[in-house]
PDB file of C-alpha atoms and ligand atoms in Angstrom:
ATOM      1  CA  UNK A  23     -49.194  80.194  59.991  1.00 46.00           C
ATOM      2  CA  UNK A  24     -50.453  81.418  63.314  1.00 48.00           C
ATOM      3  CA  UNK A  25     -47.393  83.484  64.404  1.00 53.00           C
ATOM      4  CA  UNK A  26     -47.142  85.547  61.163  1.00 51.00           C
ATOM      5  CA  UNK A  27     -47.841  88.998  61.440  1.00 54.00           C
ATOM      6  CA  UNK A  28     -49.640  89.841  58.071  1.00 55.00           C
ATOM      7  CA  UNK A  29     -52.489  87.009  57.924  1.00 55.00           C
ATOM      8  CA  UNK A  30     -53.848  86.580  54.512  1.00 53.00           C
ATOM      9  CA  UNK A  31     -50.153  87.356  52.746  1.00 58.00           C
ATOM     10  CA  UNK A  32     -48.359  84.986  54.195  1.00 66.00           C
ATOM     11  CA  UNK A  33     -48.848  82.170  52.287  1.00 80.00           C
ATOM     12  CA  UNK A  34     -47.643  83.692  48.674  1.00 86.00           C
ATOM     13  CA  UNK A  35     -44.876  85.232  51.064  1.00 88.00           C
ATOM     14  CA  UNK A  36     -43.890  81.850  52.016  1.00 91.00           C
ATOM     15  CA  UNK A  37     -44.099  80.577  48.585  1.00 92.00           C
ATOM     16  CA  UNK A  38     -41.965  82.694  47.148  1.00 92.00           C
ATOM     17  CA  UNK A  39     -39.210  82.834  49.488  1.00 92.00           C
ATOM     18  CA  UNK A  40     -39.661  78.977  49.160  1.00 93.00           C
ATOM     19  CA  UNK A  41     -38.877  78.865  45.209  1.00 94.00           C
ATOM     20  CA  UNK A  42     -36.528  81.545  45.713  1.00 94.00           C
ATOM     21  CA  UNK A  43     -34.131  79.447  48.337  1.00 94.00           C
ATOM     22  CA  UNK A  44     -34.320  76.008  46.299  1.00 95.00           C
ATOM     23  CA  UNK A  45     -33.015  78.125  43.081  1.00 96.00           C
ATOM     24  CA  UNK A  46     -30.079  79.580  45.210  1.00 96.00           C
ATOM     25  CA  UNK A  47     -29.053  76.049  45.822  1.00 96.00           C
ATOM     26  CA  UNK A  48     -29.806  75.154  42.380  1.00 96.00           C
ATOM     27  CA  UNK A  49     -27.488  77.888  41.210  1.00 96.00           C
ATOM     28  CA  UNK A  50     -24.819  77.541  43.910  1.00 97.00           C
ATOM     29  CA  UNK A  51     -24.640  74.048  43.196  1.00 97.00           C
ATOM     30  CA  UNK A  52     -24.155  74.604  39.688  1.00 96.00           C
ATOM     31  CA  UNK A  53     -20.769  76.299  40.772  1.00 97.00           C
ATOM     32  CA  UNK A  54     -20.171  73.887  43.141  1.00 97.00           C
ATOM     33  CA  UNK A  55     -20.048  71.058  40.374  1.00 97.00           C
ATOM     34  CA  UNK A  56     -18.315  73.830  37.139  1.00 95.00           C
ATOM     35  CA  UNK A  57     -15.218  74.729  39.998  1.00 94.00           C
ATOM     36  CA  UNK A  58     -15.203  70.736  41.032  1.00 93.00           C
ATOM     37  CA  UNK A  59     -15.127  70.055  37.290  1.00 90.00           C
ATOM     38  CA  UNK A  60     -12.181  72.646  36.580  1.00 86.00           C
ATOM     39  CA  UNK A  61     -10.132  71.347  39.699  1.00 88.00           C
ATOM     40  CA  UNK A  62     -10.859  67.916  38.700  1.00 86.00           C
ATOM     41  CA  UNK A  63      -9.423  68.176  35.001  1.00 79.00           C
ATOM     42  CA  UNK A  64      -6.688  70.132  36.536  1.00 78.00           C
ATOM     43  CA  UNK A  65      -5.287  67.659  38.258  1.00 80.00           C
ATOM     44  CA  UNK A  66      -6.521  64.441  37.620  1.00 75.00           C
ATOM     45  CA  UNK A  67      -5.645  65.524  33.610  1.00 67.00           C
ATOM     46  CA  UNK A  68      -3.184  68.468  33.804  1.00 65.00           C
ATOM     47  CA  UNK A  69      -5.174  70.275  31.830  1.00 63.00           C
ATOM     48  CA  UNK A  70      -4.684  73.743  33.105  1.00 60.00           C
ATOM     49  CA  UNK A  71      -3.902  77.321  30.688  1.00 60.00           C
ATOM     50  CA  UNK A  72      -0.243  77.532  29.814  1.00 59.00           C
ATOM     51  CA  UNK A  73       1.747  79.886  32.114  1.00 62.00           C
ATOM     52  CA  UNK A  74       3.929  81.448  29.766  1.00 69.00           C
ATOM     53  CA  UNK A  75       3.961  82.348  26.275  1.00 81.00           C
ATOM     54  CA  UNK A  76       7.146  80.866  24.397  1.00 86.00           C
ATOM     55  CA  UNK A  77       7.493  82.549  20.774  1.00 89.00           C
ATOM     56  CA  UNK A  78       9.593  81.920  17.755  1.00 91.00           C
ATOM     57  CA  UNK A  79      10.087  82.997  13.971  1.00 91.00           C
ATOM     58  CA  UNK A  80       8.499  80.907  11.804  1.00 90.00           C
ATOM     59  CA  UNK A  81      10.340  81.641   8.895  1.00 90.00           C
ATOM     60  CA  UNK A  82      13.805  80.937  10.011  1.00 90.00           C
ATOM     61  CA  UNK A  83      12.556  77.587  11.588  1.00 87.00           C
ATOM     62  CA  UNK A  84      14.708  75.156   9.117  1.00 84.00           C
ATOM     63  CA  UNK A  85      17.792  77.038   9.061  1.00 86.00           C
ATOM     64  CA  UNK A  86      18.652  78.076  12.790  1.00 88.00           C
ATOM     65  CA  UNK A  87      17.258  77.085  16.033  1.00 89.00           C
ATOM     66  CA  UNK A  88      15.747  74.610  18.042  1.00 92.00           C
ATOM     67  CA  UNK A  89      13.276  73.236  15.330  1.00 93.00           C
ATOM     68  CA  UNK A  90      15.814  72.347  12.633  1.00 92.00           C
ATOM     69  CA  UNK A  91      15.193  68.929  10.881  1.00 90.00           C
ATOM     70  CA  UNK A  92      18.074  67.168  12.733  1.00 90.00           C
ATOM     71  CA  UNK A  93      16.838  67.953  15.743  1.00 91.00           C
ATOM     72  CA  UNK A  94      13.264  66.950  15.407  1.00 93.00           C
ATOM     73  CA  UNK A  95      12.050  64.025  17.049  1.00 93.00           C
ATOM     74  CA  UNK A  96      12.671  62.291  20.184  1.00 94.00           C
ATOM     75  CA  UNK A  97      15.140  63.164  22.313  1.00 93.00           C
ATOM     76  CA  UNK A  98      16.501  61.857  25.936  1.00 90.00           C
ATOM     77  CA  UNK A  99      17.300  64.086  28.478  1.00 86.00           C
ATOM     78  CA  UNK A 100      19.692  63.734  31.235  1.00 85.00           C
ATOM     79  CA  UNK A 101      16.878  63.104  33.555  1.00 86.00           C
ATOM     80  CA  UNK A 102      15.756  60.447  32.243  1.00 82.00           C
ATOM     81  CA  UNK A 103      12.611  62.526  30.882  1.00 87.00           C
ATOM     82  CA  UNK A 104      12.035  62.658  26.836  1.00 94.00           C
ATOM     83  CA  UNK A 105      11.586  65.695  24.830  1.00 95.00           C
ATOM     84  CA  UNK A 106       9.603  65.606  21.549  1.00 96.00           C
ATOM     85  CA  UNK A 107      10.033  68.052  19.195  1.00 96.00           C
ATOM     86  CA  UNK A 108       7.608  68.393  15.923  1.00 96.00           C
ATOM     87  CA  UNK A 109       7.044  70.660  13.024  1.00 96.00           C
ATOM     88  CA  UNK A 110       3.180  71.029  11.517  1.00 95.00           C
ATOM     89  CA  UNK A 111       2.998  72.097   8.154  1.00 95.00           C
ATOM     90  CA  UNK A 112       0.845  72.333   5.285  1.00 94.00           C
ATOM     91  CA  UNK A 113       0.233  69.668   5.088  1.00 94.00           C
ATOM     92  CA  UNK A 114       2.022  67.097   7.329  1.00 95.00           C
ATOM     93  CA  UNK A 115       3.777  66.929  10.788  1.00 95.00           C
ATOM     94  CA  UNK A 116       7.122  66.251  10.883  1.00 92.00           C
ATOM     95  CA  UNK A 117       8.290  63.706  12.112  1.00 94.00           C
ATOM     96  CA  UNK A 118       5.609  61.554  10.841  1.00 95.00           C
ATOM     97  CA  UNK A 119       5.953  58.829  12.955  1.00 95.00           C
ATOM     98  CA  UNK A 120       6.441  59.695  17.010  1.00 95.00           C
ATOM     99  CA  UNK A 121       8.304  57.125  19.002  1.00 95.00           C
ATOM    100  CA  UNK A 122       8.116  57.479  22.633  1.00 95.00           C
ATOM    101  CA  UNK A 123       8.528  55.194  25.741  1.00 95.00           C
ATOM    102  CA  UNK A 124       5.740  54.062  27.481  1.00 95.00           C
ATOM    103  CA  UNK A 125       5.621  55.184  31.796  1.00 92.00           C
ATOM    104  CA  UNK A 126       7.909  58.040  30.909  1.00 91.00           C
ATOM    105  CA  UNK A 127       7.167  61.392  31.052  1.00 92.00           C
ATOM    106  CA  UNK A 128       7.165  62.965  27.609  1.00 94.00           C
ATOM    107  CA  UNK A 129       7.147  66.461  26.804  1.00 94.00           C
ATOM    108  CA  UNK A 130       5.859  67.877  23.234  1.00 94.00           C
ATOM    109  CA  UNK A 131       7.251  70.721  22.051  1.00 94.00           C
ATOM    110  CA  UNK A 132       5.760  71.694  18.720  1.00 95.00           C
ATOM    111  CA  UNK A 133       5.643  74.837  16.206  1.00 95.00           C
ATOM    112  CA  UNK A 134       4.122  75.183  12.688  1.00 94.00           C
ATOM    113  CA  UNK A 135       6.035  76.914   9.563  1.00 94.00           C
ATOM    114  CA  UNK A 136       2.921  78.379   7.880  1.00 93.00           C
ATOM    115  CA  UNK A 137      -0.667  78.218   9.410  1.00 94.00           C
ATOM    116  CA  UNK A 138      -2.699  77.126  12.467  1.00 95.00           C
ATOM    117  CA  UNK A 139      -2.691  73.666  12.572  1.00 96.00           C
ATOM    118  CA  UNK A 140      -4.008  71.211  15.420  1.00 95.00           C
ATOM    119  CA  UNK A 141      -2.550  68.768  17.740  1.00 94.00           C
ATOM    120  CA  UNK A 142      -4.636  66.252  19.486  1.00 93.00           C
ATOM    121  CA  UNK A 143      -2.987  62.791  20.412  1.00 94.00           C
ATOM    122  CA  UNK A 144      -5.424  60.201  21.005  1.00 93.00           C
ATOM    123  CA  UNK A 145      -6.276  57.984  24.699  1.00 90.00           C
ATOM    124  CA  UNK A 146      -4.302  61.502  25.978  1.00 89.00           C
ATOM    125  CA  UNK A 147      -4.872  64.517  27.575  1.00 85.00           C
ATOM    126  CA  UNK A 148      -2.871  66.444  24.970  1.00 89.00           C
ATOM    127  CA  UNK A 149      -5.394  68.579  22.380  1.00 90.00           C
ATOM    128  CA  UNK A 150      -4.514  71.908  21.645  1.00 89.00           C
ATOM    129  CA  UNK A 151      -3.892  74.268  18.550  1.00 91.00           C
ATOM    130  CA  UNK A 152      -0.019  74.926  17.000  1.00 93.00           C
ATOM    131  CA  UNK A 153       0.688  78.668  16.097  1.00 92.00           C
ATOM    132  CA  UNK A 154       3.194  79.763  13.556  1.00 93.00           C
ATOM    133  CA  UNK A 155       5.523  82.401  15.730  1.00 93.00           C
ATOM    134  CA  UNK A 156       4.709  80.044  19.139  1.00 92.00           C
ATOM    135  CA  UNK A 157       5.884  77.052  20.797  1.00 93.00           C
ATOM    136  CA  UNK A 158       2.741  74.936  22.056  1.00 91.00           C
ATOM    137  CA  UNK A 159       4.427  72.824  24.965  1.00 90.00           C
ATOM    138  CA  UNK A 160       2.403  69.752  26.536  1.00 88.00           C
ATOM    139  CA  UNK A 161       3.602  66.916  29.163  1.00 89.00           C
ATOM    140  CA  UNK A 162       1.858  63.780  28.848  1.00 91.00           C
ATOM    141  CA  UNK A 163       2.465  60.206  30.498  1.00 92.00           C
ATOM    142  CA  UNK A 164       2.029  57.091  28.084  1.00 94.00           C
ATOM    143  CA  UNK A 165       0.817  54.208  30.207  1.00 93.00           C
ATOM    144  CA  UNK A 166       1.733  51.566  27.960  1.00 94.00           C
ATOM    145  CA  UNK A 167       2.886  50.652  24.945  1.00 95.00           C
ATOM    146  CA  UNK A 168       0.308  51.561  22.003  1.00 95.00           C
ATOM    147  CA  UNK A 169      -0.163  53.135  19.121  1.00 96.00           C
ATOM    148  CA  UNK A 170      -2.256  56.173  18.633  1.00 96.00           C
ATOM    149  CA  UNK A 171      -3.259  58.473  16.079  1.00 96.00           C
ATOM    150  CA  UNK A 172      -2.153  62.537  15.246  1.00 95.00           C
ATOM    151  CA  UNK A 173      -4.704  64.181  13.843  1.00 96.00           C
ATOM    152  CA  UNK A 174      -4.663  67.628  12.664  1.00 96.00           C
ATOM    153  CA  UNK A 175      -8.057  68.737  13.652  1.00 94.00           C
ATOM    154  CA  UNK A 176      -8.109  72.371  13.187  1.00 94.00           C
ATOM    155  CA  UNK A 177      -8.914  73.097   9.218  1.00 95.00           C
ATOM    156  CA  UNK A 178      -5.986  74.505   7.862  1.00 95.00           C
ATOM    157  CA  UNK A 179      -6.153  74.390   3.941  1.00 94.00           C
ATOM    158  CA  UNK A 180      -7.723  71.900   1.025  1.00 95.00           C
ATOM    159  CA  UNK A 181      -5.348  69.163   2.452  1.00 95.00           C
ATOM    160  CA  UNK A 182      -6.348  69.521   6.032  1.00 96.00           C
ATOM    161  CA  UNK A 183      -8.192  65.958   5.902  1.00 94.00           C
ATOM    162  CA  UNK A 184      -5.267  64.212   4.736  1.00 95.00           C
ATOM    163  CA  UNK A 185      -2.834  65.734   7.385  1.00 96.00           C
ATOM    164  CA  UNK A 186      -2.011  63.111  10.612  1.00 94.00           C
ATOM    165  CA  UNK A 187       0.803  61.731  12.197  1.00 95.00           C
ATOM    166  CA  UNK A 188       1.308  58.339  14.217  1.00 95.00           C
ATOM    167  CA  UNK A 189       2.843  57.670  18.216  1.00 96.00           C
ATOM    168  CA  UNK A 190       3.961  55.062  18.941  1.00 96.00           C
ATOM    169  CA  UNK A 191       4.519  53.936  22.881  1.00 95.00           C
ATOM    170  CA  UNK A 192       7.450  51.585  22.753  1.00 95.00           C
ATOM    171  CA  UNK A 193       8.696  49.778  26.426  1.00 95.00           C
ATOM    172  CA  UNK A 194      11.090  52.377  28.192  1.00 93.00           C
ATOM    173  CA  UNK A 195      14.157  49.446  27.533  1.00 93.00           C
ATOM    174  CA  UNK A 196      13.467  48.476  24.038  1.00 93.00           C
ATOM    175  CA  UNK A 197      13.663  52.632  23.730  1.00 93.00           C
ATOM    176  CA  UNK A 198      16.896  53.046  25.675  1.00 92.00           C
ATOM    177  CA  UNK A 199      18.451  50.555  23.639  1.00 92.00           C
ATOM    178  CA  UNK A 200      17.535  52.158  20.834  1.00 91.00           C
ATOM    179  CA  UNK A 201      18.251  55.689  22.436  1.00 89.00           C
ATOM    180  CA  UNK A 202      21.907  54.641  23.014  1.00 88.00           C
ATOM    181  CA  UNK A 203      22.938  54.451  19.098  1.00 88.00           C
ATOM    182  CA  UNK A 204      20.407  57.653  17.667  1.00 86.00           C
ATOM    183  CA  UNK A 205      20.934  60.866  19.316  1.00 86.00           C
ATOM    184  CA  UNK A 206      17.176  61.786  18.121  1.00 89.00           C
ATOM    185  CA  UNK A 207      15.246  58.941  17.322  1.00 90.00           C
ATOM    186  CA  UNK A 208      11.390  58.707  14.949  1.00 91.00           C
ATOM    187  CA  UNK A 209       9.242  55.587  13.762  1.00 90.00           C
ATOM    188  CA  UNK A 210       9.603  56.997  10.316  1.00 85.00           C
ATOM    189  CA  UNK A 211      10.605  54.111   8.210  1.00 78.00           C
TER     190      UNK A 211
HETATM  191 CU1  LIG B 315      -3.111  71.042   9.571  1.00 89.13          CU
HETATM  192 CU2  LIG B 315      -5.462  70.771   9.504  1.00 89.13          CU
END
């Protein structure tokens, strides 16, 4: 370290400065990877905070309104696009049994009557809690037909375990045909 101007400090000087850069990197790379992570999820999953707050009574949700039993279930839209609407109570969902068509793009639309209850549909990206007084909207895409399990998996009373639902995937024809005679249509046998 010939051209340094304090001789004998120099080397703890360089040291330090040393340690200090390679944590700098450490910690900006850190970032790097959490923001890459959030973008990532974002939109390789659509997993991003909802961007508006949709809220509804929970105690008039069987008489009036968009979550009345005949209009639970699986609906198709003019689009093309499916709509699935579902109730969570203590302690079951209703419909029980989800029929959707597979390479669609299927929006849940889902509310609870009494407590919080959770929402989580396997191999998807859809996981998320259900609010009495809000409606917990989530798009999804089902690659194929499949079943997969609905598990309510935030604790929600003594019959929380016991509390799950089914999806089914069906091919998009085998559901159109079936669309074409059921103005809402469920796996519930
Ligand atoms: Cu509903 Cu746990």
């Amino acid at each position: 370290m010939s051209n340094t101007p304090h001789p004998g400090h120099s080397d703890g000087a360089d040291v330090v400065e040393r340690i200090e850069r390679s944590w700098a990197i450490v910690a900006v790379g850190l970032i790097v990877v959490l923001v890459a992570m959030v973008v990532y999820t974002g939109l390789h999953w659509a997993m991003m905070p909802p961007s508006r707050v949709e809220t509804i009574d929970p105690t008039t949700l069987h008489v009036t309104g968009e979550f009345i039993e005949s209009n639970l279930g699986t609906a198709r839209e003019a689009d093309g696009s499916v709509t699935v609407r579902v109730v969570a109570q203590q302690y079951s969902f209703t419909p029980q049994c989800i029929l959707v068509p597979a390479g669609t793009p299927v929006t849940f639309r889902v509310t609870s009557a009494d407590v919080v209850h959770g929402f989580l549909v396997t191999d998807t990206n859809i996981n998320s809690m259900v609010e009495p007084g809000y409606v917990s909207t989530f798009k999804t895409k089902f690659d194929k037909p499949a079943e997969h399990l609905m598990p309510c998996h935030e604790y929600c009373g003594t019959g929380h375990e016991g509390m799950w639902a089914n999806v089914k995937a069906i091919d998009r024809a085998e559901f159109d045909k079936l669309a074409a005679t059921a103005r809402r249509l469920s796996c519930v046998k």
